[in-house]
Short mmCIF file of C-alpha atoms in Angstrom, two decimals:
data_model
loop_
_atom_site.label_atom_id
_atom_site.label_comp_id
_atom_site.label_asym_id
_atom_site.label_seq_id
_atom_site.Cartn_x
_atom_site.Cartn_y
_atom_site.Cartn_z
CA MET A 1173 0.59 -0.21 0.26
CA ARG A 1174 1.70 3.87 -0.85
CA HIS A 1175 0.63 6.62 1.18
CA ASN A 1176 -0.08 10.19 -0.94
CA GLY A 1177 1.67 12.85 -0.52
CA VAL A 1178 1.19 16.76 1.06
CA LEU A 1179 -0.02 17.90 -1.57
CA ALA A 1180 -2.41 14.81 -2.49
CA ASN A 1181 -3.40 15.88 1.27
CA LEU A 1182 -4.11 18.85 0.57
CA TYR A 1183 -6.03 18.73 -2.59
CA CYS A 1184 -8.03 15.85 -1.15
CA ILE A 1185 -9.47 19.03 1.86
CA LEU A 1186 -9.89 21.68 -0.63
CA PHE A 1187 -12.39 18.73 -2.98
CA ALA A 1188 -13.83 17.58 0.49
CA VAL A 1189 -14.64 21.98 1.62
CA PHE A 1190 -15.68 22.46 -2.99
CA MET A 1191 -18.01 19.21 -2.20
CA LEU A 1192 -19.55 20.25 1.23
CA ALA A 1193 -19.40 23.79 1.41
CA PRO A 1194 -23.39 24.31 -0.28
CA ILE A 1195 -24.52 21.43 2.13
CA VAL A 1196 -22.98 23.81 5.84
CA VAL A 1197 -24.35 26.28 4.31
CA VAL A 1198 -28.15 25.61 3.80
CA ILE A 1199 -27.94 24.13 6.74
CA GLY A 1200 -25.93 26.95 8.48
CA VAL A 1201 -28.52 29.24 7.07
CA SER A 1202 -31.83 27.16 8.68
CA PHE A 1203 -30.45 27.85 12.20
CA THR A 1204 -30.57 32.06 11.28
CA PRO A 1205 -33.21 34.00 14.22
CA THR A 1206 -33.63 36.81 10.97
CA GLY A 1207 -35.52 35.94 7.91
CA PHE A 1208 -33.27 36.26 5.80
CA LEU A 1209 -30.53 32.94 4.04
CA GLU A 1210 -28.23 34.57 5.67
CA PHE A 1211 -24.47 32.75 5.74
CA PRO A 1212 -22.56 33.07 8.61
CA PRO A 1213 -25.89 32.96 11.11
CA SER A 1214 -26.18 35.90 13.58
CA GLY A 1215 -27.15 33.08 16.06
CA LEU A 1216 -29.46 29.99 15.85
CA SER A 1217 -33.04 29.60 16.49
CA LEU A 1218 -34.59 27.21 16.19
CA ARG A 1219 -37.56 29.83 14.24
CA TRP A 1220 -37.36 28.25 10.86
CA PHE A 1221 -37.74 24.37 12.60
CA ARG A 1222 -41.21 25.61 13.70
CA ALA A 1223 -42.32 27.17 10.55
CA ILE A 1224 -42.18 24.13 8.59
CA LEU A 1225 -44.70 23.03 10.65
CA ASP A 1226 -46.81 26.17 9.91
CA ASN A 1227 -46.78 25.18 6.46
CA PRO A 1228 -47.98 21.58 5.78
CA ASP A 1229 -47.95 22.17 2.22
CA PHE A 1230 -43.90 21.12 2.92
CA ILE A 1231 -45.51 18.19 5.24
CA ASP A 1232 -47.65 16.94 3.17
CA ALA A 1233 -45.12 17.35 -0.03
CA ALA A 1234 -42.48 14.91 2.17
CA ILE A 1235 -45.76 12.22 3.58
CA LEU A 1236 -46.57 11.97 -0.30
CA SER A 1237 -42.04 12.13 -1.78
CA LEU A 1238 -41.98 9.75 1.59
CA GLN A 1239 -45.28 7.79 0.40
CA LEU A 1240 -44.22 7.62 -3.74
CA ALA A 1241 -40.92 6.45 -3.65
CA ALA A 1242 -42.34 3.56 -0.75
CA ALA A 1243 -44.33 2.27 -3.78
CA SER A 1244 -42.05 3.78 -7.12
CA ALA A 1245 -39.18 1.43 -5.80
CA THR A 1246 -41.22 -1.61 -4.07
CA ILE A 1247 -42.39 -1.62 -8.16
CA SER A 1248 -39.92 -1.53 -9.87
CA THR A 1249 -37.41 -4.20 -7.55
CA VAL A 1250 -39.89 -6.76 -8.15
CA LEU A 1251 -40.44 -6.10 -12.15
CA ALA A 1252 -36.23 -5.49 -12.05
CA VAL A 1253 -35.95 -8.97 -10.04
CA PRO A 1254 -37.50 -11.26 -12.75
CA ALA A 1255 -35.94 -9.33 -16.30
CA ALA A 1256 -32.17 -10.02 -14.50
CA LEU A 1257 -32.59 -12.94 -13.52
CA ALA A 1258 -33.57 -13.31 -16.52
CA ILE A 1259 -30.79 -11.00 -18.29
CA GLY A 1260 -28.62 -12.63 -15.75
CA GLN A 1261 -28.78 -16.31 -15.80
CA GLY A 1262 -29.60 -16.84 -19.64
CA LYS A 1263 -28.05 -16.54 -22.88
CA PHE A 1264 -31.71 -16.38 -25.19
CA PRO A 1265 -31.86 -13.36 -27.98
CA GLY A 1266 -33.37 -9.84 -27.83
CA ARG A 1267 -31.21 -10.80 -24.43
CA GLU A 1268 -28.67 -7.32 -24.99
CA ALA A 1269 -31.63 -5.53 -27.01
CA LEU A 1270 -34.67 -6.40 -23.26
CA LEU A 1271 -30.48 -4.64 -21.13
CA ALA A 1272 -30.02 -2.27 -23.09
CA LEU A 1273 -34.39 -0.85 -22.91
CA LEU A 1274 -34.64 -1.08 -19.65
CA MET A 1275 -31.40 0.62 -18.65
CA SER A 1276 -31.94 3.55 -21.25
CA PRO A 1277 -34.01 5.49 -18.54
CA LEU A 1278 -29.86 6.34 -18.01
CA MET A 1279 -29.99 8.12 -20.93
CA VAL A 1280 -32.74 10.15 -22.28
CA PRO A 1281 -32.26 13.41 -20.40
CA THR A 1282 -34.78 13.91 -18.08
CA VAL A 1283 -36.30 16.55 -19.51
CA VAL A 1284 -37.23 14.52 -22.19
CA LEU A 1285 -38.77 11.45 -20.26
CA GLY A 1286 -40.89 14.02 -18.18
CA ILE A 1287 -42.28 15.40 -21.46
CA ALA A 1288 -42.98 12.71 -22.74
CA PHE A 1289 -44.56 11.30 -18.99
CA LEU A 1290 -46.52 13.76 -19.68
CA ARG A 1291 -48.24 13.68 -22.69
CA PHE A 1292 -48.86 9.72 -22.13
CA LEU A 1293 -50.58 10.71 -18.72
CA THR A 1294 -52.68 13.90 -20.43
CA LEU A 1295 -53.93 11.12 -22.48
CA ILE A 1296 -54.98 8.59 -20.60
CA GLY A 1297 -55.84 10.50 -17.97
CA LEU A 1298 -52.90 9.70 -14.96
CA SER A 1299 -52.26 12.89 -15.17
CA GLY A 1300 -50.79 14.27 -12.44
CA SER A 1301 -52.55 11.08 -10.39
CA PHE A 1302 -51.07 9.07 -7.90
CA THR A 1303 -50.32 6.05 -9.63
CA GLY A 1304 -49.43 7.92 -12.58
CA LEU A 1305 -46.27 9.50 -10.86
CA MET A 1306 -45.74 5.73 -9.36
CA LEU A 1307 -46.32 4.18 -12.81
CA CYS A 1308 -43.04 6.72 -13.84
CA HIS A 1309 -41.66 6.46 -11.01
CA ALA A 1310 -41.11 3.06 -10.80
CA VAL A 1311 -39.74 3.36 -15.03
CA VAL A 1312 -36.69 5.70 -14.85
CA VAL A 1313 -35.53 4.22 -11.38
CA MET A 1314 -35.01 0.85 -12.82
CA PRO A 1315 -31.87 1.30 -14.17
CA PHE A 1316 -30.55 1.69 -10.65
CA VAL A 1317 -32.38 -1.82 -9.06
CA LEU A 1318 -30.98 -3.96 -12.02
CA ARG A 1319 -27.93 -2.36 -12.30
CA LEU A 1320 -27.66 -3.59 -8.65
CA VAL A 1321 -29.39 -7.48 -8.96
CA LEU A 1322 -27.66 -7.54 -11.96
CA ALA A 1323 -24.52 -7.29 -10.33
CA SER A 1324 -25.50 -10.29 -7.28
CA ILE A 1325 -26.24 -12.67 -9.67
CA VAL A 1326 -23.59 -12.63 -12.06
CA GLY A 1327 -21.54 -14.04 -9.12
CA LEU A 1328 -24.26 -17.12 -8.27
CA ASP A 1329 -22.31 -20.69 -8.11
CA ARG A 1330 -25.35 -22.35 -10.23
CA SER A 1331 -23.91 -25.87 -9.12
CA VAL A 1332 -26.55 -25.24 -6.32
CA ASP A 1333 -29.68 -24.93 -8.26
CA ARG A 1334 -27.92 -28.30 -10.23
CA ALA A 1335 -27.89 -29.86 -7.03
CA ALA A 1336 -31.08 -28.33 -5.43
CA ILE A 1337 -33.25 -29.78 -8.59
CA SER A 1338 -32.06 -32.95 -8.86
CA LEU A 1339 -33.00 -33.51 -5.38
CA GLY A 1340 -36.60 -32.40 -6.94
CA ALA A 1341 -37.24 -29.16 -5.78
CA THR A 1342 -39.72 -27.20 -8.84
CA ASP A 1343 -38.23 -23.58 -10.10
CA TRP A 1344 -39.82 -21.39 -6.90
CA ALA A 1345 -38.23 -23.62 -4.32
CA VAL A 1346 -34.61 -22.85 -5.91
CA PHE A 1347 -35.78 -19.35 -5.74
CA ARG A 1348 -36.96 -18.95 -2.52
CA ARG A 1349 -34.01 -21.08 -0.69
CA ILE A 1350 -31.18 -20.34 -2.61
CA THR A 1351 -32.31 -17.91 -5.38
CA LEU A 1352 -33.45 -15.17 -3.27
CA PRO A 1353 -31.64 -15.64 0.01
CA SER A 1354 -28.07 -15.17 -1.79
CA ILE A 1355 -28.78 -12.11 -4.35
CA LEU A 1356 -30.45 -10.34 -1.27
CA PRO A 1357 -28.28 -7.63 -0.46
CA GLY A 1358 -28.29 -6.50 -4.57
CA ILE A 1359 -32.09 -6.13 -3.95
CA VAL A 1360 -32.31 -4.73 -0.79
CA GLY A 1361 -29.18 -2.38 -2.02
CA GLY A 1362 -31.18 -1.82 -5.67
CA TRP A 1363 -34.97 -0.78 -3.66
CA VAL A 1364 -33.07 1.54 -1.76
CA LEU A 1365 -30.88 3.88 -3.49
CA ALA A 1366 -34.32 3.31 -6.22
CA PHE A 1367 -35.92 5.32 -3.28
CA ILE A 1368 -33.70 7.47 -3.38
CA THR A 1369 -33.58 8.63 -6.92
CA SER A 1370 -36.81 8.74 -5.91
CA PHE A 1371 -37.34 10.75 -3.51
CA ASP A 1372 -35.06 12.92 -4.80
CA GLU A 1373 -36.28 13.52 -8.78
CA VAL A 1374 -37.55 16.19 -9.60
CA THR A 1375 -37.21 17.36 -13.64
CA VAL A 1376 -39.14 14.75 -14.03
CA THR A 1377 -41.72 15.09 -11.67
CA ILE A 1378 -42.41 18.59 -12.19
CA PHE A 1379 -44.40 17.79 -15.75
CA ILE A 1380 -46.55 15.12 -14.37
CA VAL A 1381 -47.24 16.53 -10.64
CA ASN A 1382 -50.47 18.97 -10.14
CA PRO A 1383 -50.81 20.89 -7.44
CA SER A 1384 -52.70 18.31 -5.44
CA THR A 1385 -49.86 16.18 -5.82
CA THR A 1386 -46.67 17.84 -5.12
CA THR A 1387 -43.06 16.29 -4.11
CA LEU A 1388 -40.85 18.07 -1.92
CA PRO A 1389 -38.70 18.53 -4.42
CA VAL A 1390 -40.89 19.85 -7.13
CA ARG A 1391 -42.44 22.22 -4.17
CA LEU A 1392 -38.96 23.10 -3.03
CA PHE A 1393 -37.74 24.32 -6.23
CA SER A 1394 -40.99 25.96 -6.45
CA TYR A 1395 -40.08 27.90 -3.09
CA ILE A 1396 -37.07 28.91 -4.69
CA ALA A 1397 -38.32 30.02 -8.04
CA GLN A 1398 -40.40 32.53 -6.76
CA THR A 1399 -38.65 33.52 -2.93
CA THR A 1400 -36.08 32.11 -0.42
CA ASP A 1401 -36.55 33.31 2.77
CA PRO A 1402 -34.45 30.91 5.58
CA LEU A 1403 -37.60 28.10 5.40
CA VAL A 1404 -35.77 26.43 2.32
CA ALA A 1405 -33.77 25.82 4.13
CA SER A 1406 -34.49 23.95 7.16
CA VAL A 1407 -36.92 22.16 5.27
CA SER A 1408 -33.51 21.14 3.16
CA THR A 1409 -31.71 20.79 6.41
CA MET A 1410 -34.27 18.22 7.70
CA ALA A 1411 -33.94 16.54 4.35
CA ILE A 1412 -30.19 16.43 4.55
CA LEU A 1413 -30.25 15.31 7.98
CA PHE A 1414 -32.99 11.72 6.68
CA THR A 1415 -30.69 11.29 3.37
CA VAL A 1416 -27.67 11.30 5.51
CA VAL A 1417 -29.26 8.32 8.17
CA LEU A 1418 -30.06 6.18 5.08
CA MET A 1419 -26.61 6.98 3.79
CA LEU A 1420 -24.63 5.40 7.17
CA VAL A 1421 -27.36 2.64 7.50
CA VAL A 1422 -26.71 1.88 3.82
CA ASP A 1423 -22.64 1.88 4.68
CA ARG A 1424 -22.98 0.02 7.76
CA LEU A 1425 -25.11 -2.91 6.14
CA TYR A 1426 -24.11 -2.55 2.75
CA GLY A 1427 -21.62 -0.34 1.59
CA LEU A 1428 -21.54 2.63 -0.31
CA ASP A 1429 -18.76 3.20 -3.00
CA ARG A 1430 -20.74 -1.12 -4.20
CA LEU A 1431 -23.82 0.51 -4.30
CA LEU A 1432 -23.17 3.16 -6.24
CA ILE A 1433 -20.56 1.89 -8.53
CA GLY A 1434 -22.81 -1.09 -8.83
CA GLU A 1435 -20.41 -3.66 -8.48
CA GLY A 1436 -21.32 -7.42 -6.20
CA LYS A 1437 -17.23 -7.39 -5.03
CA ARG A 1438 -15.07 -5.22 -4.06
CA MET B 1424 -37.47 -21.78 -23.56
CA SER B 1425 -39.76 -18.69 -23.24
CA ARG B 1426 -38.33 -18.25 -20.05
CA PRO B 1427 -36.16 -15.67 -19.98
CA TYR B 1428 -39.42 -14.07 -22.12
CA LEU B 1429 -42.12 -15.15 -19.35
CA LEU B 1430 -39.87 -13.67 -16.65
CA SER B 1431 -38.96 -10.09 -18.58
CA ALA B 1432 -42.56 -9.83 -19.89
CA PRO B 1433 -44.20 -7.88 -16.42
CA ALA B 1434 -40.48 -5.08 -16.87
CA LEU B 1435 -41.04 -5.05 -21.09
CA ALA B 1436 -45.12 -4.16 -20.33
CA LEU B 1437 -44.18 -1.26 -17.99
CA PHE B 1438 -41.36 0.04 -20.45
CA GLY B 1439 -43.58 -0.22 -23.69
CA ALA B 1440 -46.68 1.03 -21.98
CA LEU B 1441 -44.89 4.04 -20.02
CA LEU B 1442 -41.66 4.90 -22.01
CA VAL B 1443 -41.26 3.52 -25.60
CA ALA B 1444 -45.57 4.25 -26.30
CA PRO B 1445 -45.05 7.96 -24.90
CA LEU B 1446 -41.65 8.58 -26.77
CA ALA B 1447 -43.04 7.44 -30.21
CA MET B 1448 -46.32 9.69 -29.27
CA THR B 1449 -43.53 13.35 -28.22
CA PHE B 1450 -41.84 12.04 -31.62
CA VAL B 1451 -45.50 12.53 -33.25
CA LEU B 1452 -45.81 14.92 -31.42
CA SER B 1453 -43.52 17.54 -32.29
CA LEU B 1454 -44.52 16.91 -35.61
CA ASN B 1455 -48.29 18.65 -35.17
CA SER B 1456 -48.79 22.80 -35.27
CA PHE B 1457 -50.19 24.80 -32.77
CA ASP B 1458 -52.02 27.47 -32.48
CA PHE B 1459 -52.79 29.64 -29.75
CA TYR B 1460 -56.25 29.43 -29.98
CA GLU B 1461 -57.60 26.30 -31.53
CA GLY B 1462 -54.62 24.68 -29.72
CA ILE B 1463 -52.73 21.44 -30.45
CA SER B 1464 -53.86 20.44 -34.49
CA SER B 1465 -53.03 16.90 -36.12
CA THR B 1466 -51.11 17.70 -38.95
CA PHE B 1467 -48.08 16.34 -39.75
CA SER B 1468 -45.26 18.19 -40.30
CA LEU B 1469 -41.65 19.17 -40.13
CA ALA B 1470 -42.65 23.24 -38.94
CA ASN B 1471 -41.80 23.48 -35.23
CA TYR B 1472 -38.20 21.32 -36.73
CA ALA B 1473 -37.07 23.89 -39.24
CA GLU B 1474 -38.51 27.06 -36.51
CA VAL B 1475 -35.77 25.92 -34.05
CA LEU B 1476 -33.43 25.08 -37.15
CA GLY B 1477 -33.69 28.64 -38.17
CA ASP B 1478 -34.35 30.73 -35.58
CA ALA B 1479 -31.00 32.70 -34.32
CA TYR B 1480 -31.98 32.18 -30.38
CA PHE B 1481 -32.35 28.03 -30.38
CA TYR B 1482 -29.15 28.34 -31.67
CA GLU B 1483 -27.59 30.31 -28.66
CA ILE B 1484 -29.52 27.42 -26.35
CA PHE B 1485 -28.43 25.29 -27.74
CA GLY B 1486 -24.69 26.89 -28.02
CA ARG B 1487 -24.61 27.65 -25.07
CA THR B 1488 -26.18 24.59 -23.45
CA PHE B 1489 -23.70 22.74 -25.48
CA ALA B 1490 -20.82 24.94 -24.25
CA ILE B 1491 -21.79 24.83 -20.93
CA ALA B 1492 -21.74 21.27 -20.54
CA LEU B 1493 -18.21 21.16 -22.12
CA VAL B 1494 -16.46 23.26 -19.98
CA THR B 1495 -18.57 21.44 -17.00
CA THR B 1496 -17.18 18.03 -18.14
CA ALA B 1497 -13.38 19.16 -18.47
CA PHE B 1498 -13.94 20.03 -14.58
CA CYS B 1499 -15.53 16.89 -13.57
CA ALA B 1500 -12.36 15.29 -15.98
CA LEU B 1501 -10.01 17.75 -14.72
CA LEU B 1502 -11.22 17.60 -11.02
CA GLY B 1503 -12.29 14.13 -10.21
CA THR B 1504 -9.46 11.95 -12.24
CA PRO B 1505 -6.91 12.91 -9.61
CA LEU B 1506 -9.79 12.65 -6.47
CA ALA B 1507 -9.85 9.11 -7.43
CA TYR B 1508 -6.37 7.75 -7.25
CA PHE B 1509 -5.77 9.82 -4.31
CA LEU B 1510 -8.57 7.88 -3.57
CA MET B 1511 -6.72 4.34 -3.59
CA ARG B 1512 -3.93 4.58 -2.46
CA MET B 1513 -5.45 5.97 1.52
CA ASN B 1514 -5.80 4.18 4.14
CA PRO B 1515 -9.15 3.13 4.69
CA PHE B 1516 -10.54 4.60 7.66
CA PRO B 1517 -9.73 8.92 6.25
CA ARG B 1518 -11.05 6.29 3.12
CA SER B 1519 -14.40 5.69 4.14
CA ILE B 1520 -14.67 9.75 5.39
CA MET B 1521 -13.88 10.94 2.09
CA VAL B 1522 -16.34 7.97 0.48
CA LEU B 1523 -18.82 9.55 2.42
CA ILE B 1524 -18.23 13.25 1.76
CA VAL B 1525 -17.31 12.85 -2.75
CA LEU B 1526 -20.41 10.47 -3.15
CA GLY B 1527 -22.26 11.22 -0.16
CA PRO B 1528 -24.02 14.09 -1.96
CA LEU B 1529 -25.28 11.94 -4.94
CA LEU B 1530 -28.04 11.34 -2.51
CA ILE B 1531 -28.89 14.99 -1.46
CA SER B 1532 -31.38 15.99 -3.50
CA VAL B 1533 -30.35 18.65 -6.24
CA VAL B 1534 -32.68 21.36 -5.29
CA VAL B 1535 -30.83 21.39 -1.96
CA ARG B 1536 -27.13 21.60 -3.18
CA THR B 1537 -28.41 23.84 -5.80
CA LEU B 1538 -29.61 25.94 -3.21
CA GLY B 1539 -26.58 25.89 -1.21
CA TRP B 1540 -24.94 26.80 -4.65
CA ALA B 1541 -27.34 30.22 -4.42
CA ILE B 1542 -26.63 30.99 -0.67
CA LEU B 1543 -22.72 30.85 -1.73
CA LEU B 1544 -22.94 32.71 -4.82
CA GLY B 1545 -25.74 35.17 -4.22
CA ASN B 1546 -24.30 38.64 -4.86
CA ARG B 1547 -24.99 38.98 -1.17
CA GLY B 1548 -23.92 35.83 -0.20
CA VAL B 1549 -20.87 33.79 1.38
CA ILE B 1550 -17.81 34.14 -1.55
CA ASN B 1551 -19.27 38.14 -2.10
CA THR B 1552 -19.18 38.72 2.01
CA PHE B 1553 -16.27 37.11 2.68
CA LEU B 1554 -14.29 39.27 -0.46
CA LEU B 1555 -15.65 42.24 1.17
CA ASP B 1556 -14.91 41.68 3.84
CA TRP B 1557 -11.02 41.53 3.23
CA GLY B 1558 -10.82 44.08 1.33
CA LEU B 1559 -10.33 41.65 -1.98
CA ILE B 1560 -12.91 43.09 -3.53
CA GLU B 1561 -15.24 46.56 -3.73
CA ARG B 1562 -18.25 45.60 -5.29
CA PRO B 1563 -19.59 42.26 -5.36
CA ILE B 1564 -18.54 40.64 -7.91
CA ARG B 1565 -22.04 39.07 -10.73
CA MET B 1566 -21.87 34.40 -9.97
CA MET B 1567 -25.63 34.23 -9.98
CA TYR B 1568 -28.07 34.47 -13.13
CA THR B 1569 -24.13 33.47 -15.19
CA SER B 1570 -23.13 30.87 -17.22
CA GLY B 1571 -19.21 30.62 -15.11
CA GLY B 1572 -22.32 30.01 -11.29
CA ILE B 1573 -24.24 27.75 -13.41
CA VAL B 1574 -20.68 25.73 -14.24
CA VAL B 1575 -19.51 25.49 -10.81
CA ALA B 1576 -22.68 24.25 -9.01
CA LEU B 1577 -22.98 21.33 -12.32
CA THR B 1578 -19.34 20.48 -11.79
CA HIS B 1579 -20.57 19.78 -7.67
CA VAL B 1580 -23.04 18.02 -8.70
CA PHE B 1581 -21.37 15.63 -11.65
CA VAL B 1582 -17.83 14.93 -10.58
CA PRO B 1583 -19.05 12.73 -8.33
CA PHE B 1584 -20.04 10.37 -11.42
CA MET B 1585 -16.19 11.38 -13.09
CA VAL B 1586 -14.86 10.06 -9.70
CA LEU B 1587 -16.98 6.91 -9.65
CA ALA B 1588 -15.20 6.04 -12.79
CA VAL B 1589 -12.41 6.44 -12.68
CA TRP B 1590 -12.20 4.32 -9.19
CA ALA B 1591 -13.76 1.07 -10.43
CA ALA B 1592 -11.97 1.30 -13.33
CA LEU B 1593 -8.85 1.97 -10.43
CA GLN B 1594 -10.05 -0.95 -8.90
CA ARG B 1595 -10.19 -3.90 -11.12
CA GLN B 1596 -6.27 -3.38 -11.59
CA ASP B 1597 -3.56 -5.69 -9.97
CA SER B 1598 -2.12 -3.03 -7.69
CA ALA B 1599 0.88 -6.05 -7.58
CA THR B 1600 1.50 -4.51 -11.51
CA GLU B 1601 2.62 -1.17 -9.46
CA ALA B 1602 5.60 -3.43 -6.76
CA ALA B 1603 6.72 -5.26 -9.83
CA ALA B 1604 7.50 -2.30 -12.10
CA GLU B 1605 9.26 -0.31 -9.01
CA SER B 1606 10.96 -3.38 -8.31
CA LEU B 1607 11.68 -3.57 -12.35
CA GLY B 1608 13.62 0.02 -11.05
CA ALA B 1609 10.71 2.36 -12.32
CA GLY B 1610 10.35 6.06 -11.42
CA PRO B 1611 7.23 6.83 -9.41
CA LEU B 1612 7.15 8.82 -12.71
CA THR B 1613 6.98 6.38 -15.15
CA VAL B 1614 4.74 4.07 -12.72
CA PHE B 1615 2.21 6.30 -13.00
CA ARG B 1616 2.81 6.87 -16.61
CA ARG B 1617 3.35 3.58 -18.53
CA ILE B 1618 1.00 2.24 -15.54
CA VAL B 1619 -1.67 3.52 -13.59
CA LEU B 1620 -2.71 5.99 -16.60
CA PRO B 1621 -3.51 3.15 -18.97
CA GLN B 1622 -5.69 1.26 -16.40
CA ALA B 1623 -7.47 3.49 -14.94
CA MET B 1624 -7.90 5.08 -18.91
CA PRO B 1625 -11.48 3.69 -19.47
CA GLY B 1626 -12.56 5.66 -16.41
CA ILE B 1627 -11.11 8.68 -17.40
CA LEU B 1628 -12.66 8.05 -21.29
CA SER B 1629 -15.48 6.60 -19.84
CA GLY B 1630 -16.37 9.24 -16.79
CA PRO B 1631 -16.28 11.85 -19.04
CA LEU B 1632 -19.61 11.20 -21.32
CA ILE B 1633 -21.73 10.13 -18.08
CA CYS B 1634 -21.78 14.25 -16.90
CA PHE B 1635 -21.33 15.10 -20.47
CA SER B 1636 -24.35 13.79 -21.00
CA LEU B 1637 -26.54 14.78 -17.41
CA ALA B 1638 -24.48 18.79 -17.86
CA ALA B 1639 -26.35 19.43 -20.88
CA SER B 1640 -29.63 17.67 -19.94
CA ALA B 1641 -29.01 19.10 -17.09
CA PHE B 1642 -32.80 21.19 -15.41
CA ALA B 1643 -32.95 22.47 -11.71
CA THR B 1644 -29.81 24.01 -11.49
CA PRO B 1645 -29.53 26.67 -14.44
CA ALA B 1646 -32.92 26.89 -13.65
CA LEU B 1647 -33.15 28.60 -10.98
CA LEU B 1648 -29.05 30.39 -11.11
CA GLY B 1649 -29.53 31.38 -14.51
CA GLY B 1650 -33.10 31.92 -14.45
CA ARG B 1651 -34.50 33.70 -16.82
CA ARG B 1652 -30.88 35.38 -18.20
CA VAL B 1653 -29.36 32.42 -18.95
CA LYS B 1654 -31.92 29.77 -20.10
CA VAL B 1655 -30.70 26.51 -21.23
CA VAL B 1656 -33.39 23.34 -23.86
CA ALA B 1657 -33.79 21.87 -20.78
CA THR B 1658 -35.68 25.06 -18.73
CA THR B 1659 -36.51 26.55 -22.61
CA VAL B 1660 -38.74 22.86 -22.98
CA HIS B 1661 -39.99 23.74 -19.91
CA ASP B 1662 -41.39 27.26 -20.40
CA GLU B 1663 -42.74 26.11 -23.88
CA PHE B 1664 -44.65 22.61 -22.07
CA LEU B 1665 -46.03 24.59 -18.99
CA ASN B 1666 -46.02 28.43 -19.60
CA THR B 1667 -46.48 28.80 -22.78
CA LEU B 1668 -47.91 25.43 -23.84
CA ASN B 1669 -46.64 25.13 -27.29
CA TRP B 1670 -46.27 21.94 -27.14
CA PRO B 1671 -45.43 20.50 -30.49
CA LEU B 1672 -42.46 23.17 -30.00
CA GLY B 1673 -40.99 22.30 -27.88
CA ALA B 1674 -40.98 17.72 -27.78
CA ALA B 1675 -39.55 18.90 -31.42
CA ILE B 1676 -37.24 20.46 -29.11
CA SER B 1677 -36.18 17.88 -26.74
CA MET B 1678 -35.95 15.43 -29.68
CA LEU B 1679 -33.55 17.89 -31.24
CA LEU B 1680 -31.65 17.48 -27.56
CA LEU B 1681 -32.05 13.97 -26.86
CA VAL B 1682 -31.01 13.34 -30.48
CA SER B 1683 -27.46 16.13 -30.18
CA ILE B 1684 -27.46 14.06 -26.68
CA LEU B 1685 -27.39 10.28 -28.31
CA THR B 1686 -25.25 11.11 -31.66
CA VAL B 1687 -22.01 12.35 -29.16
CA MET B 1688 -22.42 9.29 -27.00
CA ILE B 1689 -22.44 6.66 -29.99
CA THR B 1690 -19.47 9.08 -31.91
CA TRP B 1691 -17.35 9.29 -28.30
CA ASN B 1692 -18.73 5.84 -27.65
CA ARG B 1693 -17.58 4.77 -31.21
CA TYR B 1694 -13.49 6.34 -30.32
CA VAL B 1695 -13.10 5.29 -27.16
CA GLU B 1696 -13.53 1.58 -28.58
CA THR B 1697 -11.06 2.26 -30.87
CA ARG B 1698 -8.86 3.70 -28.73
CA VAL B 1699 -8.55 1.64 -26.04
CA GLY B 1700 -9.34 -1.94 -27.82
CA ARG B 1701 -5.94 -0.29 -29.83
CA ALA B 1702 -4.41 0.20 -26.44
CA TYR B 1703 -4.62 -3.27 -24.60
CA ALA B 1704 -4.35 -4.75 -28.35
#
């Protein structure tokens, strides 16, 4: 193992400052006692956190975002696992095309996805509905689940499957007792990443929400676009806090780098 | 025999109904015409494309968008590549902290991160206040509502992807190769140039592509930091759809964005394939 020199360490510190600066100022501003965005805050006050309670719009949006993220991550995972089994375990005509299609939401600009969803949902009468949002988000987050589940399937030892089948196990029993337990970390990791992606999604969502189904990022976006008082900072701080807790749990359980690189092994 | 098809059928059905069909319909929409009084009529013509391609206003928007994306990509590559290399050489504990700092922001909403940059870059923002207090400048530097401000914020948003790409490539390398080169008498610079760099190349070449395509289609950051003054393609599409309500024109602009990004991706991939293919031949 080789180590970095002084300059390299300095570079890392400066890089860390760059990455943390915008997040630190948002958190700092949210504790300000004044009525405008001020950093460093001239005092410490929880005034703007109390203000969240007086703005049910933000709380409703947060609850909707949580429900939406949980629902779309679940749908996406339920559909991605069998597809990943097909792609990861077999060679069949159209396999590459199927994989490319399911990963394509990463390639198509989100703004294009947004208007395509809007056009379609308007025509079938689901525009602005929770069902519409949920299905669209399921499409958007699918690549994240698929990549992680696939990574965990690729490393599987198929001889265990064959042994079980030779002993009379059905396909379902093989899946439930052998495959599922061994790919479970990938599935859980994929679900969490899908959940976070859906929870934070703004560009696609902004096109397909209506005032009664506005998600937290969209609500924050419109609020910042019109006015900026420290309320947006305190709401943001709560969202950061939520993400950090989720992140630490994932890092302990699964490894943040593994989750984001999407590789089965380190 | 039909097992893989059965297993993938549900996902395919969702994608067929909610991705393929809507994209096809958006293309059809881009051929329709729009009238302020009569709305969208289902005539088919290339009039919208002609309008976009024949108007200097749209050239400016497309040009600005790709310029911002290009500069952002360059920053991401220049800043992210060394960091990935240093990350590899860190001890496990500081490395896990650094990984949290670098990758963690990916999981925080772009809107929240952009708010942070607005607080930093504003005329009475953190950076200007600091510089004024120290007497380094006399008047605030305008950073909000400029392309430069957008580039800085977008670099912050996308540089983790660059770090991930290079890091993933470096992790595949066998650390024994560095030791072997050293034992054969190679200096640090030679080791870096002949051993580390070639192995990091797939990441150094694939990372910028991700950054570019994401930056060219970014919406929230340019919308909040650029406002109406610095319009990019994504914010223009948003305006056409939700303010002007000229959906066919918006659809045509977005189709042009899609095609130009896909063209860049395919061209770059070809280049990378021949380039990396040659390097490993």
